[in-house]
Amino acid sequence: MCLQNFPCQEVERHNKPEVELKTSSELILNPILICRNEAEKCLIETSINSLRISLKVRQADELENILTKKFLRFLSMRAEAFQVLRRKPVPGYDISFLITNYHCEDMQKSKLIDFIVQFMEDIDKEISELKMSVNTRGRLVAAEFLKQFI
Amino acid sequence: MAGVDDFVEADNAEAIISRIEHKSRKIESLLKQGRPVESLKTALEGSPPNTRDERCKSANWIVVHRAIMAIKDFDALFSSLDPEYYDILMKYLYRGLSTGDRPTCDQCLRIHERLTERAGLGCILRTLADTVNTV
């Protein structure tokens, strides 16, 4: 991950993440799309001063679909606290990270990468826990409700 | 200048596509003989890096894909493949990974792991950075 400061070429005194704008082709590198299978994929786009990682999380059924969407929306709304998280995921993906040269200056690169890996592992764990708790609650409620008919 | 390039492209495209078809026939025969490593080498050799024509690239990709899926023995592959083909193979691997089709991705990930051990991280960097010779 080599990101360096690069002021905007078109507008004076502006400094924008080039991967988001894609104005000049000489500043962006080839994007890489890695699919583990049909449901999970990871898109990595880089440019001279920024790097965007978009991930699509595996969703086995409708319940996981809803849980993932709500949970990741909850996290994205609080993107300020995470700094490297993007407020809206790139279309077609569930969550996106935007790392700029400023982040690299403030934080260690290896730690940033470890953070992202850890984050995704935690998200997977959370979602499976949420799914289990929803199913348990549903079962308990249904059992209580149907007791009166016995 | 751009006009001249277009003419060159049109002629070359037909020539390249016919070369690729010829190559794919050779590869089919090699695969029938049970030599997947040679077939992959043949597939990578004629890669046309300088055409912009999507059809040539797709045609070549289909041929290389066929050869990649047939490989079972990875050690033999790397002992016989020249280092100059590592970069091209890596580019094709990433193209395979972007397809999303499970057997392709599994195979590509396996080869990718071995290729990175062999060729190092520079190989991956060159796939990212090389915008001129794309696959």
Coordinates of C-alpha atoms in Angstrom, one line a residue:
Chain A
M1 CA 0.0 0.0 0.0
C2 CA 1.9 3.1 -1.2
L3 CA -0.2 6.1 -1.0
Q4 CA 1.2 9.6 -1.3
N5 CA -0.2 13.0 -1.2
F6 CA -1.4 14.3 -4.6
P7 CA -3.2 17.6 -4.9
C8 CA -6.0 17.7 -7.4
Q9 CA -4.8 18.5 -11.0
E10 CA -7.9 20.3 -12.2
V11 CA -8.8 22.6 -9.3
E12 CA -6.3 24.6 -7.3
R13 CA -5.8 23.9 -3.7
H14 CA -8.2 20.9 -3.7
N15 CA -7.1 17.5 -2.6
K16 CA -9.5 14.7 -3.5
P17 CA -9.3 10.9 -3.3
E18 CA -8.6 10.1 -6.9
V19 CA -10.1 6.6 -6.7
E20 CA -13.5 8.1 -6.0
L21 CA -13.5 10.6 -8.9
K22 CA -11.6 8.7 -11.6
T23 CA -11.0 11.8 -13.6
S24 CA -7.5 11.0 -15.0
S25 CA -6.6 7.5 -16.2
E26 CA -2.9 7.9 -15.4
L27 CA -3.6 8.2 -11.7
I28 CA -5.6 5.0 -11.2
L29 CA -4.4 1.4 -11.4
N30 CA -6.2 -1.7 -12.6
P31 CA -9.0 -2.7 -10.3
I32 CA -8.9 -6.3 -9.0
L33 CA -12.0 -8.4 -8.4
I34 CA -11.6 -11.5 -6.3
C35 CA -14.6 -13.9 -6.0
R36 CA -14.4 -16.7 -3.6
N37 CA -17.7 -18.1 -5.0
E38 CA -20.8 -16.7 -6.6
A39 CA -22.0 -15.0 -3.4
E40 CA -18.8 -13.4 -1.9
K41 CA -16.6 -11.0 -3.7
C42 CA -14.0 -8.3 -3.0
L43 CA -13.2 -5.4 -5.3
I44 CA -9.9 -3.5 -4.7
E45 CA -9.4 -0.3 -6.6
T46 CA -6.3 1.8 -6.1
S47 CA -5.1 5.2 -7.2
I48 CA -2.1 7.4 -6.3
N49 CA -3.6 8.8 -3.1
S50 CA -6.4 6.5 -2.1
L51 CA -7.5 2.9 -2.0
R52 CA -11.0 1.6 -2.0
I53 CA -11.9 -1.9 -0.8
S54 CA -15.5 -3.1 -1.3
L55 CA -16.8 -6.4 0.0
K56 CA -19.9 -8.5 -0.5
V57 CA -20.7 -10.7 2.5
R58 CA -22.2 -14.1 2.0
Q59 CA -25.9 -14.2 2.7
A60 CA -27.3 -17.7 2.8
D61 CA -31.0 -16.9 3.2
E62 CA -33.5 -14.1 3.4
L63 CA -33.0 -13.6 7.2
E64 CA -29.3 -13.2 6.8
N65 CA -29.9 -10.8 3.9
I66 CA -32.0 -8.5 6.1
L67 CA -29.7 -8.8 9.1
T68 CA -26.6 -8.0 7.0
K69 CA -28.2 -5.0 5.4
K70 CA -29.5 -3.5 8.7
F71 CA -26.3 -4.2 10.6
L72 CA -24.0 -2.8 7.9
R73 CA -26.2 0.2 7.5
F74 CA -25.9 0.8 11.2
L75 CA -22.2 0.7 11.0
S76 CA -21.9 2.8 7.9
M77 CA -24.0 5.5 9.5
R78 CA -21.3 5.8 12.2
A79 CA -18.5 5.8 9.6
E80 CA -17.0 8.9 11.2
A81 CA -15.9 6.9 14.2
F82 CA -14.2 4.3 12.1
Q83 CA -12.4 6.8 9.9
V84 CA -11.6 4.4 7.1
L85 CA -15.2 3.3 6.5
R86 CA -17.2 4.7 3.6
R87 CA -20.7 6.0 4.4
K88 CA -22.3 4.3 1.4
P89 CA -21.1 1.0 0.0
V90 CA -20.2 0.9 -3.7
P91 CA -23.3 -0.3 -5.7
G92 CA -23.3 -4.0 -5.9
Y93 CA -21.5 -4.5 -2.6
D94 CA -22.4 -4.5 1.1
I95 CA -19.6 -2.5 2.7
S96 CA -16.7 -0.3 1.5
F97 CA -13.6 1.1 3.0
L98 CA -11.7 4.2 1.7
I99 CA -8.1 4.6 2.8
T100 CA -6.4 7.8 1.9
N101 CA -2.8 9.0 2.2
Y102 CA -3.8 10.9 5.3
H103 CA -4.8 7.7 7.1
C104 CA -1.4 6.2 6.1
E105 CA 0.4 9.2 7.6
D106 CA -1.5 8.9 10.9
M107 CA -1.7 5.2 11.3
Q108 CA 0.6 2.2 10.5
K109 CA -0.2 0.4 7.3
S110 CA 0.1 -3.1 8.7
K111 CA -2.3 -2.1 11.5
L112 CA -4.8 -0.7 9.0
I113 CA -4.8 -4.0 7.1
D114 CA -5.1 -6.0 10.3
F115 CA -8.0 -3.7 11.3
I116 CA -9.9 -4.4 8.1
V117 CA -9.4 -8.2 8.4
Q118 CA -10.4 -8.2 12.0
F119 CA -13.4 -6.0 11.2
M120 CA -14.7 -8.4 8.7
E121 CA -14.2 -11.4 10.9
D122 CA -16.1 -9.6 13.7
I123 CA -18.9 -8.8 11.3
D124 CA -19.3 -12.4 10.3
K125 CA -19.4 -13.4 14.0
E126 CA -21.9 -10.7 14.9
I127 CA -24.2 -11.6 12.0
S128 CA -24.3 -15.3 12.9
E129 CA -24.9 -14.4 16.6
L130 CA -27.7 -12.1 15.6
K131 CA -29.2 -14.8 13.4
M132 CA -29.1 -17.3 16.2
S133 CA -30.7 -14.9 18.7
V134 CA -33.5 -14.0 16.3
N135 CA -34.3 -17.6 15.7
T136 CA -34.2 -18.4 19.5
R137 CA -36.4 -15.5 20.3
G138 CA -38.8 -16.4 17.5
R139 CA -39.0 -20.0 18.8
L140 CA -39.7 -18.9 22.4
V141 CA -42.3 -16.4 21.4
A142 CA -44.1 -19.0 19.2
A143 CA -43.9 -21.6 21.9
E144 CA -45.5 -19.2 24.5
F145 CA -48.2 -18.1 22.1
L146 CA -49.2 -21.5 21.0
K147 CA -49.3 -22.8 24.6
Q148 CA -52.7 -21.2 25.1
F149 CA -54.1 -23.4 22.3
I150 CA -53.0 -26.7 23.9
Chain B
M1 CA -1.9 8.4 -36.2
A2 CA -5.0 7.0 -34.5
G3 CA -6.4 6.2 -37.9
V4 CA -3.4 4.1 -38.8
D5 CA -3.6 2.3 -35.5
D6 CA -7.3 1.4 -36.2
F7 CA -6.4 -0.1 -39.6
V8 CA -3.6 -2.0 -38.1
E9 CA -5.9 -3.3 -35.4
A10 CA -8.6 -4.4 -37.8
D11 CA -6.2 -6.5 -39.9
N12 CA -4.4 -7.8 -36.9
A13 CA -7.6 -8.7 -35.1
E14 CA -8.6 -11.2 -37.8
A15 CA -5.1 -12.6 -38.0
I16 CA -4.9 -12.9 -34.2
I17 CA -8.2 -14.6 -33.9
S18 CA -7.3 -17.1 -36.5
R19 CA -4.0 -17.7 -34.7
I20 CA -5.9 -18.2 -31.5
E21 CA -8.2 -20.7 -33.0
H22 CA -5.2 -22.6 -34.4
K23 CA -3.6 -22.5 -31.0
S24 CA -6.8 -23.8 -29.3
R25 CA -6.8 -26.8 -31.6
K26 CA -3.2 -27.5 -30.7
I27 CA -4.1 -27.2 -27.0
E28 CA -7.0 -29.6 -27.3
S29 CA -4.7 -32.2 -28.8
L30 CA -2.1 -31.6 -26.1
L31 CA -4.8 -32.0 -23.4
K32 CA -6.0 -35.3 -25.0
Q33 CA -2.4 -36.5 -24.8
G34 CA -2.5 -35.7 -21.1
R35 CA 0.1 -32.9 -21.0
P36 CA -1.7 -30.0 -19.3
V37 CA 1.5 -28.1 -18.5
E38 CA 2.6 -27.9 -22.2
S39 CA -0.9 -26.8 -23.1
L40 CA -0.8 -23.9 -20.6
K41 CA 2.6 -22.9 -21.9
T42 CA 1.3 -22.8 -25.5
A43 CA -1.7 -20.9 -24.4
L44 CA 0.4 -18.2 -22.7
E45 CA 3.0 -17.9 -25.4
G46 CA 0.9 -16.3 -28.0
S47 CA -0.8 -13.8 -25.7
P48 CA -1.5 -10.6 -27.6
P49 CA -0.8 -7.9 -25.1
N50 CA -0.9 -5.0 -27.5
T51 CA -4.3 -5.3 -29.0
R52 CA -7.1 -3.2 -27.7
D53 CA -9.7 -5.5 -29.3
E54 CA -11.9 -7.1 -26.7
R55 CA -12.7 -10.1 -28.9
C56 CA -9.0 -11.1 -29.2
K57 CA -8.6 -10.8 -25.5
S58 CA -11.8 -12.8 -24.8
A59 CA -10.8 -15.5 -27.3
N60 CA -7.4 -15.8 -25.8
W61 CA -8.9 -15.9 -22.3
I62 CA -11.2 -18.8 -23.2
V63 CA -8.2 -20.8 -24.5
V64 CA -6.1 -20.1 -21.4
H65 CA -9.1 -20.9 -19.1
R66 CA -9.4 -24.3 -20.7
A67 CA -5.7 -25.0 -20.1
I68 CA -5.8 -23.7 -16.5
M69 CA -8.8 -25.8 -15.5
A70 CA -7.0 -28.9 -16.8
I71 CA -4.0 -28.5 -14.5
K72 CA -3.8 -30.9 -11.6
D73 CA -0.1 -31.0 -10.7
F74 CA 1.2 -27.6 -9.7
D75 CA 4.8 -28.4 -8.9
A76 CA 5.5 -29.7 -12.4
L77 CA 3.8 -26.5 -13.7
F78 CA 6.2 -24.2 -12.0
S79 CA 9.3 -26.2 -12.6
S80 CA 8.8 -26.1 -16.3
L81 CA 7.3 -22.6 -16.9
D82 CA 9.7 -19.8 -17.7
P83 CA 9.7 -16.8 -15.3
E84 CA 8.8 -14.4 -18.1
Y85 CA 5.3 -16.0 -18.2
Y86 CA 4.7 -15.5 -14.5
D87 CA 3.3 -12.0 -15.1
I88 CA 1.0 -13.0 -17.9
L89 CA -0.2 -16.0 -15.9
M90 CA -0.9 -13.8 -12.9
K91 CA -3.0 -11.4 -15.0
Y92 CA -5.0 -14.3 -16.3
L93 CA -5.5 -15.7 -12.8
Y94 CA -7.0 -12.4 -11.7
R95 CA -9.2 -12.4 -14.7
G96 CA -10.3 -15.9 -13.6
L97 CA -10.9 -14.7 -10.1
S98 CA -13.2 -12.0 -11.3
T99 CA -15.5 -14.4 -13.1
G100 CA -17.2 -15.6 -9.9
D101 CA -17.6 -19.1 -11.1
R102 CA -16.8 -21.5 -8.2
P103 CA -14.6 -24.1 -9.9
T104 CA -12.6 -21.5 -11.8
C105 CA -12.1 -19.4 -8.7
D106 CA -11.0 -22.4 -6.6
Q107 CA -8.5 -23.5 -9.2
C108 CA -7.3 -19.9 -9.7
L109 CA -6.8 -19.4 -6.0
R110 CA -4.8 -22.6 -5.7
I111 CA -2.5 -21.6 -8.5
H112 CA -2.3 -18.0 -7.3
E113 CA -1.0 -19.2 -3.9
R114 CA 1.8 -21.2 -5.5
L115 CA 2.6 -18.5 -8.0
T116 CA 3.0 -15.9 -5.3
E117 CA 5.4 -18.1 -3.4
R118 CA 7.4 -18.5 -6.5
A119 CA 7.2 -15.1 -8.1
G120 CA 6.8 -12.8 -5.1
L121 CA 4.6 -9.8 -4.5
G122 CA 6.1 -7.9 -7.4
C123 CA 4.2 -10.1 -9.7
I124 CA 0.9 -9.0 -8.1
L125 CA 2.0 -5.4 -8.2
R126 CA 2.7 -5.6 -11.9
T127 CA -0.8 -6.8 -12.6
L128 CA -2.1 -3.8 -10.8
A129 CA 0.2 -1.2 -12.3
D130 CA 0.4 -2.4 -15.9
T131 CA -2.3 -0.5 -17.7
V132 CA -0.6 -0.9 -21.1
N133 CA -0.5 -4.7 -21.4
T134 CA -3.8 -5.7 -20.0
V135 CA -5.2 -9.2 -20.5

